[in-house]
Amino acid sequence: AWRVCTEHPKTVLALPEVQLGLIPGAGGTQRLPRAVGQQAALDMILTGKNVRARKAAQIGLVHDLVHPAILRDIAVQRARELGAGAKRRNTSARARTARTLLLDDNPFGRSIVLRQAREMTLKKTRGHYPAPLAALEAVAAGYHGREHGFAEDARLFGEMAETPVSKELIFLFFATTALKKDSGVRADDGTPVPVPAHDVVSLGVLGAGFMGAGIAAVAAQAGIPVRLKDSGLERVGKGLAGVRDVLHERLQKRQVTRQQYDDQMLLVGGTIDYTGFGGTDLVIEAVFEEVAVKHTVVREVEALVPAHAIIASNTSTIPIARIAEASARPERVIGMHFFSPVHKMPLLEVIVTPRTAADVTATAVAFGKRLGKTVIVVNDAPGFYVNRILAPYINEAGRLLDIGAAIEAIDRAMLEFGFPVGPITLLDEVGLDIAGKSGVIFHAAFGDRLAPSQSLRAVVEAGRLGRKGKSGFYHYDEVGKKGDVDPSVYPLLPTGSQRHDVPIVEIQRQLSLVMVNEAARCLEEGIIHGPRDGDVGAVFGIGFPAFRGGPFRYIDATGPASVVQHLEDLEFRNPGRFVACELLVQMARKGERFYKARDL
Ligand code: NAD
């Protein structure tokens, strides 16, 4: 964007393809062209959303769209016009409707808009994020005079910049920025090693199911040619339809042009016999979660691809080293664990075995970044990192059901804590059959501390599948929209229909501490490279509340000694499930923290 300013008003010229953002503040909104509705402006301020220049021109935020070739000429021309006292050109197409006159142009209407915005903000943030409310306060102050507005704006900005929430969000910003520069490779002593990545010119995806189609779609979005292989034509067709759905959504939202959409669709080809795999640099397998099937496809594909090709697995539970057993080149086998839905979830967990070659890791990491993902590299262990810390959390939610806590009470408690969905809703979303199966795997890997809850076992045995089967802990309508708790699930649970109140803090403490304790255990066992990766993985992989910074930042904020004390208390009441990990005990004893003060 190019701004041509005289004293006031301003003319804003924009290049057609740019995105424009709006910085909150009384001054900001006061200086908006009057044609921009308060609601549209508040929406941009509160969500931090960018608008495309074309939309900005439509709503009156931008006066002219200018081709780059003539930008300078037009800018100078406008400046001269304004300098000569010409009135600002208002090319906004936005009509002054009765609604805008009522809501935007009088104090009463504005106060209604502001009140609604406040209520919406509180509903969305549950009061955890103070800055959007402060932005609204600053906007409101602007209506009592420009100078007053600016002063309040500055004061509130100063306050907001110093809140603990701001510190955590800034931490996450710097952590993800640092990860963008990280090759993901570490020396034996843990220091980062810069290793060049290979180009991935062509990608092969095995399994055109839910995940395979999602991976193919994000690769096509990034301009990478993809071969999608499944075992039957019908399944390939279904996979291609899945790719189309993802890409088409972006066309509908006008994030891409029709031409770009067509080009992206043309990048994806389907096959049932590995045609076109001869030149692939990277193959990601997303076939059924069965070792035998994974072994078969690894053997088959390895015989066809070039020797430098990387074979990655999207498995969620099978150790990568186990999958690599079928490979003649185990050093070129790696885990690339995408989260569902692939096009929406920002994290990619890359899993390395002791045999994975450094260039393979660097290439998988670079490829993930090219797909727009935030990438963490973890070592091979059951559940890797993200699902490993999720497992005890979900399990404890089931244990609470076992002792008679109400479904909605558990979900509400964790929503209040800051998670985007409650754990019981999450179980329904993931699929109760899948959750049941991974529960068995975690039990086998970690023993009785992760013994599955009786409640989960009972609902799985009753044939409930969760949202996909439209029958789980909650009601679902024909299109799968979630309703209230389904009371018919209670008689299946050990304590039956009798539910009793478990205090919200108890629920929050039990579930959050079991998760952060597991995260610390992963650090202790060397599964993650450091607390930073653990925090980013939890926030971007499972929605650990961003305003708390992540499990390690949360432990630091609470104090390791206090975390250990609460864990001991929980352990006393629930033997075997809350033993504080040694790392935390040591830190509590020595008064240490994961992050130094200078790390923010
Ligand atoms: P899915 O059942 O939707 O898809 C699996 C596909 O693999 C099917 O289309 C099947 O026909 C195909 N397939 C089976 N054998 C094949 C073979 N020999 N050659 C080619 N194709 C074959 O399953 P999904 O949910 O997409 O999961 C796939 C993998 O991704 C699993 O390993 C799963 O653990 C993992 N994963 C799933 C999720 C999730 O939320 N669904 C998340 C992360 C990882």
XYZ file of C-alpha atoms and ligand atoms in Angstrom:
644
model
C 0.000 0.000 0.000
C 1.156 3.494 -0.700
C -0.119 6.278 1.399
C -0.280 9.821 0.178
C -0.803 12.103 3.097
C -1.617 15.701 3.383
C -2.673 16.949 6.781
C -6.063 15.328 6.713
C -7.825 13.573 5.117
C -5.691 10.863 3.596
C -5.924 9.104 0.336
C -4.978 5.477 0.361
C -3.856 3.780 -2.822
C -3.354 0.044 -2.916
C -1.952 -2.522 -5.285
C -4.753 -4.879 -6.280
C -3.185 -8.049 -4.874
C -1.986 -6.844 -1.477
C -3.519 -7.608 1.887
C -4.260 -4.720 4.187
C -4.318 -4.834 7.946
C -5.645 -2.366 10.434
C -3.852 -1.484 13.626
C -6.191 -1.118 16.586
C -6.566 2.156 18.316
C -8.794 5.156 18.626
C -6.739 7.164 16.176
C -6.940 4.325 13.665
C -10.682 4.057 13.595
C -11.238 7.782 13.772
C -9.165 8.269 10.664
C -10.968 5.621 8.675
C -12.929 6.943 5.737
C -16.449 7.499 7.018
C -17.818 5.108 4.454
C -16.232 2.200 6.344
C -18.866 0.827 8.663
C -17.991 0.662 12.346
C -18.822 -3.000 12.412
C -16.473 -3.828 9.524
C -13.731 -1.753 11.134
C -14.219 -3.324 14.566
C -14.220 -6.765 13.016
C -10.811 -6.078 11.480
C -9.425 -4.567 14.653
C -10.644 -7.332 16.941
C -9.715 -10.289 14.801
C -6.514 -8.824 13.362
C -7.793 -10.066 10.016
C -6.322 -8.696 6.820
C -8.576 -7.785 3.921
C -7.657 -8.075 0.308
C -7.247 -4.749 -1.448
C -10.299 -5.320 -3.636
C -12.502 -5.882 -0.600
C -10.899 -2.896 1.103
C -11.870 -0.755 -1.883
C -15.420 -2.082 -1.699
C -15.847 -1.201 1.956
C -14.246 2.182 1.460
C -11.020 1.563 3.348
C -8.992 2.181 0.222
C -9.756 4.904 -2.296
C -8.140 3.573 -5.415
C -6.681 0.333 -6.687
C -3.666 1.101 -8.820
C -1.551 -1.087 -11.061
C 2.072 -1.181 -9.859
C 3.260 0.251 -13.185
C 1.440 3.557 -12.657
C 1.424 3.690 -8.872
C 4.009 6.448 -8.584
C 2.331 8.631 -11.225
C -1.095 8.297 -9.648
C 0.326 8.874 -6.174
C 1.976 12.111 -7.251
C -1.161 13.175 -9.078
C -3.356 12.586 -6.017
C -0.899 14.392 -3.792
C -1.026 17.406 -6.106
C -4.815 17.326 -6.184
C -4.998 17.211 -2.415
C -2.353 19.888 -2.095
C -4.424 22.112 -4.371
C -7.354 21.680 -2.006
C -9.301 19.122 -3.988
C -11.743 17.046 -2.078
C -10.764 13.470 -1.439
C -12.149 11.159 -4.058
C -14.551 8.749 -2.595
C -14.815 5.799 -4.904
C -16.444 3.612 -2.305
C -19.326 1.648 -3.686
C -20.757 1.155 -0.229
C -24.280 2.453 0.000
C -25.356 4.517 3.002
C -28.117 2.230 4.118
C -30.628 3.032 6.850
C -28.703 0.612 9.041
C -25.375 2.413 8.656
C -27.049 5.761 9.282
C -28.651 4.373 12.429
C -25.656 2.481 13.770
C -22.619 4.401 12.576
C -23.679 7.994 12.490
C -25.110 8.598 15.923
C -23.765 8.065 19.426
C -26.572 5.772 20.474
C -26.076 3.479 17.483
C -22.323 3.416 18.051
C -22.732 2.433 21.670
C -24.925 -0.487 20.586
C -22.266 -1.636 18.105
C -19.544 -1.316 20.743
C -21.581 -3.169 23.354
C -22.295 -6.007 20.945
C -18.643 -6.185 19.980
C -17.700 -6.398 23.659
C -20.171 -9.187 24.320
C -18.993 -11.134 21.279
C -15.373 -10.671 22.293
C -16.012 -11.899 25.827
C -17.883 -14.903 24.499
C -15.003 -15.805 22.200
C -12.111 -15.120 24.550
C -13.823 -16.116 27.811
C -12.085 -13.116 29.270
C -8.595 -14.572 28.780
C -7.392 -11.974 26.277
C -7.460 -8.382 27.579
C -6.198 -6.635 24.419
C -9.349 -6.854 22.257
C -11.364 -5.318 25.099
C -8.776 -2.567 25.502
C -8.955 -1.911 21.749
C -12.712 -1.426 22.093
C -12.149 0.911 25.028
C -9.718 2.928 22.921
C -12.190 3.140 20.062
C -14.929 4.292 22.451
C -12.587 6.919 23.916
C -11.974 8.262 20.415
C -15.588 9.378 20.233
C -14.935 11.821 23.083
C -12.434 13.840 21.093
C -9.390 13.053 19.043
C -6.794 14.076 21.614
C -8.533 12.147 24.364
C -8.737 9.147 22.012
C -5.016 9.258 21.237
C -4.103 9.621 24.915
C -6.244 6.648 25.920
C -4.915 4.682 22.979
C -1.328 5.241 24.132
C -2.130 4.496 27.774
C -3.973 1.267 26.980
C -1.285 0.160 24.535
C 1.314 0.618 27.271
C -0.754 -1.459 29.674
C -1.445 -4.214 27.154
C 2.179 -4.506 26.064
C 3.074 -5.489 29.613
C 0.420 -8.064 30.455
C 1.423 -11.700 31.071
C -0.790 -12.661 28.114
C 1.125 -10.315 25.824
C 4.405 -11.853 26.995
C 3.187 -15.365 26.184
C 1.919 -14.374 22.750
C 5.167 -12.579 21.960
C 7.048 -15.666 23.133
C 5.023 -17.839 20.727
C 5.653 -15.394 17.910
C 9.419 -15.513 18.432
C 9.358 -19.288 18.969
C 7.602 -19.925 15.649
C 9.843 -17.389 13.915
C 12.917 -19.191 15.256
C 11.526 -22.535 14.080
C 11.264 -21.140 10.550
C 15.044 -20.822 10.504
C 15.709 -24.190 12.141
C 16.835 -27.089 9.917
C 15.513 -29.451 12.587
C 18.859 -31.279 12.773
C 20.739 -31.444 16.066
C 24.287 -32.471 16.915
C 24.745 -35.087 19.649
C 25.060 -32.340 22.252
C 21.741 -30.827 21.108
C 23.096 -27.796 19.257
C 21.303 -26.925 16.005
C 23.156 -27.874 12.829
C 22.418 -26.125 9.535
C 21.899 -28.851 6.928
C 20.795 -28.023 3.362
C 17.493 -29.541 2.274
C 16.932 -31.219 -1.109
C 14.376 -29.902 -3.550
C 11.144 -31.821 -3.620
C 10.058 -31.483 -7.217
C 7.413 -34.157 -7.121
C 5.478 -35.799 -4.283
C 3.875 -39.227 -4.039
C 1.068 -39.891 -1.568
C 0.011 -43.439 -0.672
C -3.570 -43.822 0.503
C -6.174 -41.429 -0.857
C -8.239 -41.476 2.346
C -8.990 -38.585 4.654
C -5.368 -37.726 5.454
C -3.857 -38.624 2.081
C -6.288 -36.341 0.263
C -5.594 -33.544 2.767
C -1.832 -33.838 2.288
C -2.219 -33.902 -1.516
C -4.384 -30.783 -1.350
C -1.932 -28.697 0.691
C 0.924 -29.806 -1.562
C -1.013 -28.733 -4.672
C -1.756 -25.420 -2.973
C 1.992 -24.963 -2.604
C 2.466 -25.663 -6.328
C 3.923 -29.157 -5.971
C 2.926 -31.922 -8.440
C 1.382 -34.886 -6.565
C 0.698 -38.503 -7.478
C -2.047 -39.941 -5.269
C -2.190 -43.743 -5.057
C -4.835 -45.981 -3.563
C -5.815 -49.589 -4.118
C -9.015 -49.059 -6.111
C -10.253 -46.553 -8.682
C -13.250 -45.664 -6.574
C -11.014 -44.760 -3.653
C -8.712 -42.713 -5.852
C -11.787 -40.894 -7.160
C -12.950 -40.233 -3.619
C -9.497 -38.931 -2.728
C -9.453 -36.572 -5.709
C -12.901 -35.342 -4.687
C -11.472 -34.689 -1.215
C -8.637 -32.665 -2.753
C -11.133 -30.709 -4.826
C -13.245 -29.892 -1.755
C -10.261 -28.374 0.044
C -9.068 -26.377 -2.956
C -12.571 -25.324 -3.959
C -13.209 -23.846 -0.527
C -10.391 -21.393 -1.212
C -11.917 -20.504 -4.553
C -15.268 -19.887 -2.908
C -13.635 -17.654 -0.323
C -11.903 -15.871 -3.204
C -8.501 -16.669 -1.771
C -7.512 -17.969 -5.204
C -8.659 -17.131 -8.716
C -10.404 -19.665 -10.948
C -7.170 -19.960 -12.942
C -5.119 -20.692 -9.811
C -7.690 -23.247 -8.665
C -7.617 -25.004 -12.058
C -3.808 -25.009 -12.053
C -3.717 -26.513 -8.569
C -6.212 -29.242 -9.464
C -4.124 -30.137 -12.513
C -1.138 -30.774 -10.251
C -2.822 -33.794 -8.650
C -3.001 -37.066 -10.539
C -4.420 -40.371 -9.311
C -3.168 -43.917 -9.826
C -3.783 -47.460 -8.614
C -0.475 -48.909 -9.787
C 2.313 -46.485 -8.859
C 2.399 -44.927 -12.339
C 4.342 -41.690 -12.088
C 6.190 -42.638 -8.890
C 9.478 -43.190 -10.753
C 10.512 -39.563 -10.338
C 9.168 -38.735 -6.867
C 11.602 -37.241 -4.362
C 9.325 -37.737 -1.387
C 6.590 -40.285 -0.722
C 4.221 -39.805 2.209
C 2.237 -42.863 3.161
C -1.195 -42.442 4.742
C -2.589 -45.959 4.315
C -4.458 -47.913 7.004
C -2.941 -47.846 10.465
C -1.642 -51.435 10.313
C 2.017 -52.398 10.406
C 1.617 -55.101 7.755
C -0.021 -52.688 5.284
C 2.636 -50.047 5.967
C 5.386 -52.614 5.404
C 3.871 -53.740 2.103
C 3.642 -50.230 0.682
C 7.143 -49.295 1.871
C 8.595 -52.320 0.061
C 6.550 -51.746 -3.078
C 7.287 -48.068 -3.441
C 10.937 -48.321 -2.514
C 11.520 -50.602 -5.480
C 10.278 -47.871 -7.831
C 11.446 -44.508 -6.524
C 14.952 -43.040 -7.040
C 17.592 -43.953 -4.436
C 17.598 -40.449 -2.948
C 13.815 -40.503 -2.374
C 12.488 -40.134 1.165
C 9.726 -42.369 2.499
C 7.691 -40.615 5.163
C 4.909 -42.077 7.265
C 1.914 -40.177 8.559
C 1.200 -42.825 11.190
C -0.163 -41.572 14.485
C 0.776 -44.531 16.660
C 3.246 -46.907 15.003
C 6.916 -46.264 15.848
C 8.802 -45.029 12.770
C 11.665 -47.453 13.444
C 9.111 -50.292 13.231
C 7.922 -49.043 9.825
C 11.549 -48.629 8.680
C 12.143 -52.346 9.351
C 10.626 -53.076 5.936
C 12.958 -50.656 4.203
C 16.239 -51.413 2.453
C 17.226 -47.776 3.142
C 16.047 -47.122 6.716
C 18.138 -43.934 6.858
C 15.714 -42.444 4.295
C 12.608 -43.248 6.362
C 11.060 -40.565 8.558
C 7.751 -39.663 10.207
C 5.685 -36.729 8.974
C 2.738 -36.533 11.313
C 0.101 -34.154 9.965
C -2.946 -33.266 12.034
C -6.502 -33.366 10.854
C -7.884 -31.554 8.982
C -4.534 -31.143 7.221
C -5.383 -27.858 5.487
C -6.453 -26.201 8.722
C -4.059 -27.527 11.354
C -0.867 -25.458 11.490
C 1.519 -28.043 12.992
C 3.638 -30.770 11.445
C 5.476 -33.156 13.726
C 8.538 -34.654 12.020
C 9.736 -37.833 13.701
C 13.300 -39.073 13.385
C 14.767 -42.427 14.349
C 18.403 -42.890 15.390
C 19.065 -44.019 11.801
C 17.384 -41.161 9.931
C 19.960 -39.261 7.843
C 20.427 -35.541 8.555
C 19.583 -34.494 4.970
C 16.345 -36.488 5.200
C 15.318 -34.598 8.337
C 16.275 -31.239 6.832
C 14.295 -32.021 3.651
C 11.169 -33.163 5.523
C 11.308 -30.024 7.691
C 11.837 -27.701 4.716
C 9.009 -29.415 2.850
C 6.647 -28.948 5.820
C 7.500 -25.246 5.909
C 6.838 -25.004 2.175
C 3.341 -26.321 2.892
C 2.964 -23.450 5.355
C 3.282 -25.572 8.489
C 5.059 -24.851 11.732
C 7.386 -27.821 12.107
C 8.814 -29.428 15.228
C 11.218 -32.360 15.126
C 10.819 -35.066 17.742
C 12.402 -38.417 18.462
C 10.674 -41.703 17.827
C 8.653 -42.966 20.821
C 5.059 -44.171 21.289
C 2.678 -41.303 20.512
C 5.668 -39.116 19.538
C 5.116 -35.832 21.400
C 1.702 -34.333 20.642
C -0.422 -37.459 21.040
C 1.722 -38.579 23.954
C 0.762 -35.537 26.043
C -2.831 -35.669 24.810
C -3.257 -39.305 25.874
C -3.161 -38.882 29.682
C -5.271 -35.723 29.418
C -8.034 -37.527 27.513
C -7.659 -40.539 29.774
C -8.118 -38.474 32.923
C -11.266 -36.950 31.408
C -12.555 -40.527 31.093
C -11.513 -41.245 34.683
C -13.554 -38.263 35.825
C -16.550 -39.758 34.033
C -15.829 -43.036 35.839
C -16.193 -41.354 39.228
C -19.401 -39.578 38.258
C -18.452 -36.130 36.901
C -20.910 -34.747 34.349
C -19.897 -34.631 30.684
C -20.705 -30.954 30.226
C -18.932 -30.039 33.490
C -15.661 -31.563 32.243
C -15.906 -29.876 28.865
C -16.885 -26.529 30.376
C -13.993 -26.633 32.846
C -11.413 -27.089 30.114
C -13.014 -24.502 27.843
C -12.742 -22.087 30.768
C -9.106 -23.108 31.140
C -8.656 -21.965 27.543
C -8.771 -25.061 25.313
C -10.744 -24.542 22.087
C -12.862 -27.678 22.665
C -13.508 -29.761 25.748
C -11.913 -33.235 26.049
C -15.172 -35.172 25.780
C -16.192 -33.240 22.662
C -12.706 -33.948 21.322
C -13.229 -37.683 21.889
C -16.430 -37.530 19.840
C -14.592 -35.581 17.126
C -11.598 -37.917 16.900
C -13.876 -40.969 16.811
C -14.451 -43.180 19.844
C -13.173 -46.278 18.026
C -9.868 -44.536 17.156
C -9.559 -43.162 20.700
C -10.269 -46.634 22.091
C -7.564 -48.204 19.914
C -4.919 -45.643 20.799
C -5.876 -46.036 24.470
C -4.906 -49.706 24.220
C -1.581 -48.808 22.542
C -0.709 -46.250 25.231
C -1.643 -48.687 27.981
C 0.702 -51.282 26.472
C 3.507 -48.721 26.117
C 3.284 -46.970 29.491
C 1.556 -49.435 31.794
C -1.177 -48.842 34.304
C -0.772 -45.113 34.672
C -2.407 -44.964 31.228
C -4.913 -47.781 31.711
C -7.973 -46.738 29.665
C -10.975 -45.438 31.575
C -13.898 -47.798 32.014
C -16.204 -45.154 30.577
C -14.439 -44.932 27.230
C -14.245 -48.694 26.978
C -17.979 -48.988 27.700
C -19.091 -46.484 25.054
C -16.807 -48.043 22.446
C -18.195 -51.502 23.265
C -21.711 -50.104 22.904
C -20.812 -49.306 19.282
C -20.816 -45.546 19.601
C -18.384 -43.923 17.201
C -18.701 -40.238 18.045
C -19.581 -37.546 15.554
C -18.842 -39.618 12.435
C -21.437 -42.186 13.600
C -23.737 -39.413 14.857
C -23.772 -41.118 18.233
C -21.303 -40.402 21.007
C -21.335 -38.507 24.279
C -23.316 -35.748 22.576
C -26.301 -35.689 20.217
C -25.611 -35.031 16.524
C -28.095 -34.081 13.831
C -28.211 -35.501 10.280
C -25.426 -33.196 9.091
C -23.261 -33.991 12.119
C -23.892 -30.740 14.014
C -23.320 -31.172 17.730
C -26.231 -30.765 20.141
C -26.600 -31.322 23.900
C -25.214 -34.187 25.945
C -26.915 -37.462 25.036
C -28.263 -38.662 28.434
C -28.630 -42.214 27.092
C -24.836 -42.539 27.362
C -24.874 -42.303 31.178
C -26.373 -45.754 31.899
C -23.376 -47.210 30.026
C -20.891 -45.600 32.439
C -19.723 -47.241 35.695
C -21.543 -44.789 37.961
C -24.658 -44.766 35.775
C -26.961 -41.803 35.542
C -26.027 -40.480 38.940
C -23.690 -37.539 38.434
C -22.230 -35.392 41.137
C -20.516 -32.048 41.166
C -16.760 -32.068 40.832
C -15.418 -28.539 41.444
C -14.204 -26.862 38.256
C -10.738 -26.183 39.704
C -10.363 -29.863 40.528
C -11.142 -30.840 36.936
C -8.816 -28.204 35.532
C -5.982 -29.130 37.862
C -6.260 -32.849 37.244
C -6.361 -32.553 33.449
C -3.880 -29.740 32.957
C -1.281 -31.110 35.365
C -1.355 -34.623 33.964
C -0.649 -33.085 30.536
C 2.172 -30.758 31.587
C 3.755 -33.528 33.665
C 3.786 -35.731 30.546
C 5.294 -32.884 28.522
C 8.095 -32.561 31.073
C 8.597 -36.318 30.876
C 9.000 -36.028 27.083
C 11.705 -33.420 27.624
C 13.381 -35.596 30.239
C 13.361 -38.560 27.831
C 14.784 -36.452 25.008
C 11.699 -36.837 22.807
C 11.586 -33.103 22.174
C 14.640 -30.915 21.584
C 13.673 -28.385 24.214
C 10.840 -26.579 26.018
C 10.298 -24.235 23.063
C 9.351 -27.124 20.732
C 7.174 -28.614 23.454
C 5.287 -25.358 23.900
C 4.807 -24.731 20.186
C 3.760 -28.371 19.611
C 1.106 -28.241 22.331
C -0.322 -24.861 21.304
C -0.419 -25.547 17.551
C -1.060 -29.294 17.695
C -3.773 -29.567 20.342
C -4.808 -26.024 21.115
C -3.139 -25.711 24.517
C -4.215 -22.178 25.500
C -1.951 -19.758 23.626
C -2.274 -17.129 26.339
C -0.561 -19.575 28.694
C 2.310 -19.986 26.226
C 2.401 -23.809 26.338
C 2.959 -26.517 28.985
C 6.500 -25.443 29.897
C 5.622 -21.755 30.109
C 2.632 -22.779 32.230
C 4.840 -24.763 34.610
C 7.189 -21.770 34.883
C 4.307 -19.379 35.553
C 2.811 -21.674 38.197
C 6.219 -22.528 39.621
C 7.663 -26.067 39.393
C 7.461 -26.431 43.184
C 3.757 -25.688 43.193
C 3.162 -28.021 40.219
C 5.005 -30.824 42.021
C 3.056 -30.210 45.206
C -0.296 -30.406 43.405
C 0.831 -33.522 41.556
C 1.769 -35.151 44.879
C -1.639 -34.313 46.228
C -3.344 -35.815 43.159
C -1.081 -38.855 43.339
C -2.058 -39.411 46.954
C -5.718 -39.587 45.948
C -5.170 -41.464 42.647
C -2.157 -43.713 43.175
C 0.028 -44.430 40.157
C -1.262 -41.756 37.773
C 0.248 -38.486 38.916
C 3.827 -39.273 39.912
C 5.743 -36.045 39.206
C 8.516 -36.658 36.699
C 12.055 -36.548 38.030
C 12.961 -33.480 36.012
C 10.194 -31.464 37.681
C 11.094 -32.745 41.126
C 14.708 -31.707 40.607
C 13.718 -28.311 39.265
C 11.392 -27.746 42.205
C 14.169 -28.663 44.599
C 16.709 -26.353 42.972
C 14.234 -23.543 42.308
C 14.873 -23.706 38.560
C 12.726 -22.684 35.611
C 12.583 -23.901 31.995
C 13.036 -20.418 30.590
C 15.498 -17.795 31.729
C 14.164 -14.291 32.313
C 15.899 -13.094 29.160
C 13.876 -15.597 27.098
C 10.946 -13.310 28.061
P -8.460 -43.599 5.815
O -9.047 -44.920 6.164
O -9.373 -42.452 5.545
O -7.531 -43.762 4.528
C -6.645 -44.816 4.337
C -6.572 -45.071 2.831
O -5.499 -45.942 2.576
C -7.826 -45.732 2.266
O -8.334 -44.955 1.200
C -7.323 -47.082 1.792
O -8.006 -47.553 0.646
C -5.879 -46.772 1.494
N -5.049 -47.963 1.429
C -5.066 -49.052 2.212
N -4.117 -49.930 1.798
C -3.494 -49.374 0.726
C -2.434 -49.779 -0.117
N -1.837 -50.950 0.042
N -2.044 -48.932 -1.108
C -2.643 -47.757 -1.278
N -3.664 -47.324 -0.501
C -4.079 -48.117 0.490
O -7.439 -43.259 6.991
P -6.851 -41.842 7.418
O -7.679 -41.294 8.507
O -6.608 -41.027 6.222
O -5.462 -42.274 8.086
C -4.360 -42.649 7.319
C -3.112 -42.626 8.164
O -2.964 -41.333 8.742
C -3.099 -43.593 9.310
O -1.797 -44.081 9.484
C -3.508 -42.740 10.506
O -3.017 -43.236 11.716
C -2.840 -41.441 10.154
N -3.422 -40.238 10.775
C -4.761 -40.072 10.817
C -5.273 -38.922 11.390
C -6.759 -38.692 11.434
O -7.203 -37.815 12.180
N -7.541 -39.390 10.655
C -4.422 -37.960 11.933
C -3.044 -38.147 11.852
C -2.560 -39.296 11.271
